[in-house]
Amino acid sequence: MKLAMNFYKKAAHGQTVEIENISAVEMACLEVVYFLNKPTYSELAEFFNISQPNATYRINKLIKKGYLTKFNDEKDKRVYYLQVTDKFMDYYCLNDNYINNIISNLKKRCTAEEMEQFEKTLKILTKEAME
């Protein structure tokens, strides 16, 4: 969620995002693959409520860009699992560390009461963004 909020904030202001040629939809797809932990094509399509061909198209674009890989199920070679690559994880960790540093600096500057209010506000923002 931290990565998405940072990405969408930059995209809304027309700022360049450090990850090359990735749309907001593709970023969401990458995050979902990461959080679902090696989903199949079908599981990803079901999560987004999109057709299998649409999911396959999006997945293949991300594989071509080097942000996703696919691998076969050992028992059923027709089933493919998806996994984010180190290229994605490098970006994800960079942004996660950046946001953690900001939070750490806020904790040094703000009172416990201010931090509590800030966390409540973030929860509301996150909930609104997810609806």
PDB file of C-alpha atoms in Angstrom:
ATOM      1  CA  MET A   1       0.000   0.000   0.000  1.00  0.00           C
ATOM      2  CA  LYS A   2       2.869   2.383   0.763  1.00  0.00           C
ATOM      3  CA  LEU A   3       4.245   1.932  -2.737  1.00  0.00           C
ATOM      4  CA  ALA A   4       0.873   2.495  -4.352  1.00  0.00           C
ATOM      5  CA  MET A   5       0.175   5.683  -2.419  1.00  0.00           C
ATOM      6  CA  ASN A   6       3.582   7.094  -3.377  1.00  0.00           C
ATOM      7  CA  PHE A   7       3.171   6.034  -7.008  1.00  0.00           C
ATOM      8  CA  TYR A   8      -0.350   7.436  -7.372  1.00  0.00           C
ATOM      9  CA  LYS A   9       0.605  10.700  -5.683  1.00  0.00           C
ATOM     10  CA  LYS A  10       3.429  11.224  -8.168  1.00  0.00           C
ATOM     11  CA  ALA A  11       1.294  10.162 -11.115  1.00  0.00           C
ATOM     12  CA  ALA A  12      -1.478  12.592 -10.130  1.00  0.00           C
ATOM     13  CA  HIS A  13       0.992  15.471 -10.172  1.00  0.00           C
ATOM     14  CA  GLY A  14       2.529  14.382 -13.466  1.00  0.00           C
ATOM     15  CA  GLN A  15       5.858  13.586 -11.866  1.00  0.00           C
ATOM     16  CA  THR A  16       8.157  10.958 -13.286  1.00  0.00           C
ATOM     17  CA  VAL A  17       8.048   7.695 -11.442  1.00  0.00           C
ATOM     18  CA  GLU A  18      11.400   5.963 -11.041  1.00  0.00           C
ATOM     19  CA  ILE A  19      10.164   2.720 -12.522  1.00  0.00           C
ATOM     20  CA  GLU A  20      10.224   2.744 -16.318  1.00  0.00           C
ATOM     21  CA  ASN A  21       7.070   2.773 -18.433  1.00  0.00           C
ATOM     22  CA  ILE A  22       4.740   1.348 -15.817  1.00  0.00           C
ATOM     23  CA  SER A  23       1.133   2.501 -15.761  1.00  0.00           C
ATOM     24  CA  ALA A  24      -0.907   2.733 -12.574  1.00  0.00           C
ATOM     25  CA  VAL A  25      -2.818  -0.397 -13.626  1.00  0.00           C
ATOM     26  CA  GLU A  26       0.422  -2.299 -14.190  1.00  0.00           C
ATOM     27  CA  MET A  27       1.748  -1.152 -10.815  1.00  0.00           C
ATOM     28  CA  ALA A  28      -1.442  -2.388  -9.158  1.00  0.00           C
ATOM     29  CA  CYS A  29      -1.025  -5.710 -10.954  1.00  0.00           C
ATOM     30  CA  LEU A  30       2.562  -6.046  -9.715  1.00  0.00           C
ATOM     31  CA  GLU A  31       1.585  -5.276  -6.135  1.00  0.00           C
ATOM     32  CA  VAL A  32      -1.251  -7.796  -6.241  1.00  0.00           C
ATOM     33  CA  VAL A  33       1.082 -10.498  -7.595  1.00  0.00           C
ATOM     34  CA  TYR A  34       3.499  -9.682  -4.780  1.00  0.00           C
ATOM     35  CA  PHE A  35       0.856  -9.749  -2.034  1.00  0.00           C
ATOM     36  CA  LEU A  36      -0.948 -12.851  -3.348  1.00  0.00           C
ATOM     37  CA  ASN A  37       2.418 -14.668  -3.304  1.00  0.00           C
ATOM     38  CA  LYS A  38       2.769 -16.487  -6.623  1.00  0.00           C
ATOM     39  CA  PRO A  39      -0.795 -16.469  -7.953  1.00  0.00           C
ATOM     40  CA  THR A  40      -1.830 -18.228 -11.151  1.00  0.00           C
ATOM     41  CA  TYR A  41      -3.048 -16.327 -14.207  1.00  0.00           C
ATOM     42  CA  SER A  42      -6.602 -17.321 -13.258  1.00  0.00           C
ATOM     43  CA  GLU A  43      -6.264 -16.108  -9.681  1.00  0.00           C
ATOM     44  CA  LEU A  44      -5.023 -12.731 -10.882  1.00  0.00           C
ATOM     45  CA  ALA A  45      -7.848 -12.439 -13.435  1.00  0.00           C
ATOM     46  CA  GLU A  46     -10.363 -13.364 -10.741  1.00  0.00           C
ATOM     47  CA  PHE A  47      -8.916 -10.850  -8.276  1.00  0.00           C
ATOM     48  CA  PHE A  48      -9.300  -7.994 -10.778  1.00  0.00           C
ATOM     49  CA  ASN A  49     -12.558  -9.395 -12.147  1.00  0.00           C
ATOM     50  CA  ILE A  50     -11.214  -9.325 -15.715  1.00  0.00           C
ATOM     51  CA  SER A  51     -11.189 -11.900 -18.506  1.00  0.00           C
ATOM     52  CA  GLN A  52      -8.394 -14.449 -18.818  1.00  0.00           C
ATOM     53  CA  PRO A  53      -7.212 -12.979 -22.163  1.00  0.00           C
ATOM     54  CA  ASN A  54      -7.095  -9.477 -20.631  1.00  0.00           C
ATOM     55  CA  ALA A  55      -5.064 -10.771 -17.682  1.00  0.00           C
ATOM     56  CA  THR A  56      -2.736 -12.663 -20.026  1.00  0.00           C
ATOM     57  CA  TYR A  57      -2.163  -9.510 -22.089  1.00  0.00           C
ATOM     58  CA  ARG A  58      -1.264  -7.463 -18.984  1.00  0.00           C
ATOM     59  CA  ILE A  59       0.939 -10.222 -17.561  1.00  0.00           C
ATOM     60  CA  ASN A  60       2.843 -10.682 -20.821  1.00  0.00           C
ATOM     61  CA  LYS A  61       3.569  -6.933 -20.990  1.00  0.00           C
ATOM     62  CA  LEU A  62       5.020  -7.036 -17.466  1.00  0.00           C
ATOM     63  CA  ILE A  63       7.066 -10.153 -18.253  1.00  0.00           C
ATOM     64  CA  LYS A  64       8.461  -8.411 -21.350  1.00  0.00           C
ATOM     65  CA  LYS A  65       9.388  -5.354 -19.227  1.00  0.00           C
ATOM     66  CA  GLY A  66      11.184  -7.627 -16.761  1.00  0.00           C
ATOM     67  CA  TYR A  67       8.971  -7.084 -13.700  1.00  0.00           C
ATOM     68  CA  LEU A  68       7.272 -10.508 -13.652  1.00  0.00           C
ATOM     69  CA  THR A  69       8.296 -14.079 -14.328  1.00  0.00           C
ATOM     70  CA  LYS A  70       6.157 -17.156 -14.783  1.00  0.00           C
ATOM     71  CA  PHE A  71       6.897 -20.753 -13.944  1.00  0.00           C
ATOM     72  CA  ASN A  72       5.065 -24.060 -14.408  1.00  0.00           C
ATOM     73  CA  ASP A  73       3.380 -26.090 -11.733  1.00  0.00           C
ATOM     74  CA  GLU A  74       5.476 -29.219 -11.244  1.00  0.00           C
ATOM     75  CA  LYS A  75       2.476 -31.560 -11.473  1.00  0.00           C
ATOM     76  CA  ASP A  76       0.262 -29.775 -14.016  1.00  0.00           C
ATOM     77  CA  LYS A  77       2.365 -28.176 -16.760  1.00  0.00           C
ATOM     78  CA  ARG A  78      -0.694 -26.244 -18.019  1.00  0.00           C
ATOM     79  CA  VAL A  79      -0.726 -24.105 -14.860  1.00  0.00           C
ATOM     80  CA  TYR A  80       1.605 -21.110 -14.599  1.00  0.00           C
ATOM     81  CA  TYR A  81       2.434 -19.194 -11.442  1.00  0.00           C
ATOM     82  CA  LEU A  82       3.500 -15.564 -11.395  1.00  0.00           C
ATOM     83  CA  GLN A  83       6.267 -14.016  -9.376  1.00  0.00           C
ATOM     84  CA  VAL A  84       7.686 -10.487  -9.223  1.00  0.00           C
ATOM     85  CA  THR A  85      11.341 -10.134 -10.194  1.00  0.00           C
ATOM     86  CA  ASP A  86      14.293  -8.587  -8.403  1.00  0.00           C
ATOM     87  CA  LYS A  87      13.844  -5.562 -10.684  1.00  0.00           C
ATOM     88  CA  PHE A  88      10.451  -4.894  -9.072  1.00  0.00           C
ATOM     89  CA  MET A  89      11.657  -5.740  -5.561  1.00  0.00           C
ATOM     90  CA  ASP A  90      14.584  -3.320  -5.845  1.00  0.00           C
ATOM     91  CA  TYR A  91      12.149  -0.508  -6.602  1.00  0.00           C
ATOM     92  CA  TYR A  92       9.669  -1.675  -3.971  1.00  0.00           C
ATOM     93  CA  CYS A  93      12.306  -1.800  -1.222  1.00  0.00           C
ATOM     94  CA  LEU A  94      13.761   1.583  -2.215  1.00  0.00           C
ATOM     95  CA  ASN A  95      10.374   3.233  -1.849  1.00  0.00           C
ATOM     96  CA  ASP A  96       9.543   1.301   1.297  1.00  0.00           C
ATOM     97  CA  ASN A  97      12.808   2.432   2.917  1.00  0.00           C
ATOM     98  CA  TYR A  98      12.161   6.020   1.839  1.00  0.00           C
ATOM     99  CA  ILE A  99       8.695   6.022   3.393  1.00  0.00           C
ATOM    100  CA  ASN A 100       9.982   4.338   6.563  1.00  0.00           C
ATOM    101  CA  ASN A 101      12.602   7.102   6.870  1.00  0.00           C
ATOM    102  CA  ILE A 102       9.894   9.746   6.562  1.00  0.00           C
ATOM    103  CA  ILE A 103       7.842   8.052   9.289  1.00  0.00           C
ATOM    104  CA  SER A 104      10.911   7.779  11.515  1.00  0.00           C
ATOM    105  CA  ASN A 105      11.622  11.498  11.072  1.00  0.00           C
ATOM    106  CA  LEU A 106       7.991  12.335  11.822  1.00  0.00           C
ATOM    107  CA  LYS A 107       8.179  10.375  15.072  1.00  0.00           C
ATOM    108  CA  LYS A 108      11.180  12.468  16.111  1.00  0.00           C
ATOM    109  CA  ARG A 109       9.402  15.749  15.370  1.00  0.00           C
ATOM    110  CA  CYS A 110       5.857  15.007  16.536  1.00  0.00           C
ATOM    111  CA  THR A 111       4.323  14.271  19.888  1.00  0.00           C
ATOM    112  CA  ALA A 112       2.756  10.887  20.589  1.00  0.00           C
ATOM    113  CA  GLU A 113      -0.674  12.510  20.329  1.00  0.00           C
ATOM    114  CA  GLU A 114       0.159  14.026  16.924  1.00  0.00           C
ATOM    115  CA  MET A 115       1.437  10.674  15.663  1.00  0.00           C
ATOM    116  CA  GLU A 116      -1.723   8.951  16.868  1.00  0.00           C
ATOM    117  CA  GLN A 117      -3.850  11.471  14.962  1.00  0.00           C
ATOM    118  CA  PHE A 118      -1.632  11.094  11.897  1.00  0.00           C
ATOM    119  CA  GLU A 119      -2.047   7.298  11.966  1.00  0.00           C
ATOM    120  CA  LYS A 120      -5.839   7.650  12.275  1.00  0.00           C
ATOM    121  CA  THR A 121      -5.858   9.993   9.289  1.00  0.00           C
ATOM    122  CA  LEU A 122      -3.722   7.594   7.236  1.00  0.00           C
ATOM    123  CA  LYS A 123      -6.077   4.716   8.041  1.00  0.00           C
ATOM    124  CA  ILE A 124      -9.014   6.791   6.816  1.00  0.00           C
ATOM    125  CA  LEU A 125      -7.139   7.734   3.627  1.00  0.00           C
ATOM    126  CA  THR A 126      -6.163   4.126   3.005  1.00  0.00           C
ATOM    127  CA  LYS A 127      -9.721   2.914   3.542  1.00  0.00           C
ATOM    128  CA  GLU A 128     -11.066   5.565   1.159  1.00  0.00           C
ATOM    129  CA  ALA A 129      -8.477   4.701  -1.473  1.00  0.00           C
ATOM    130  CA  MET A 130      -9.424   1.019  -1.309  1.00  0.00           C
ATOM    131  CA  GLU A 131     -13.174   1.585  -1.748  1.00  0.00           C
TER     132      GLU A 131
END
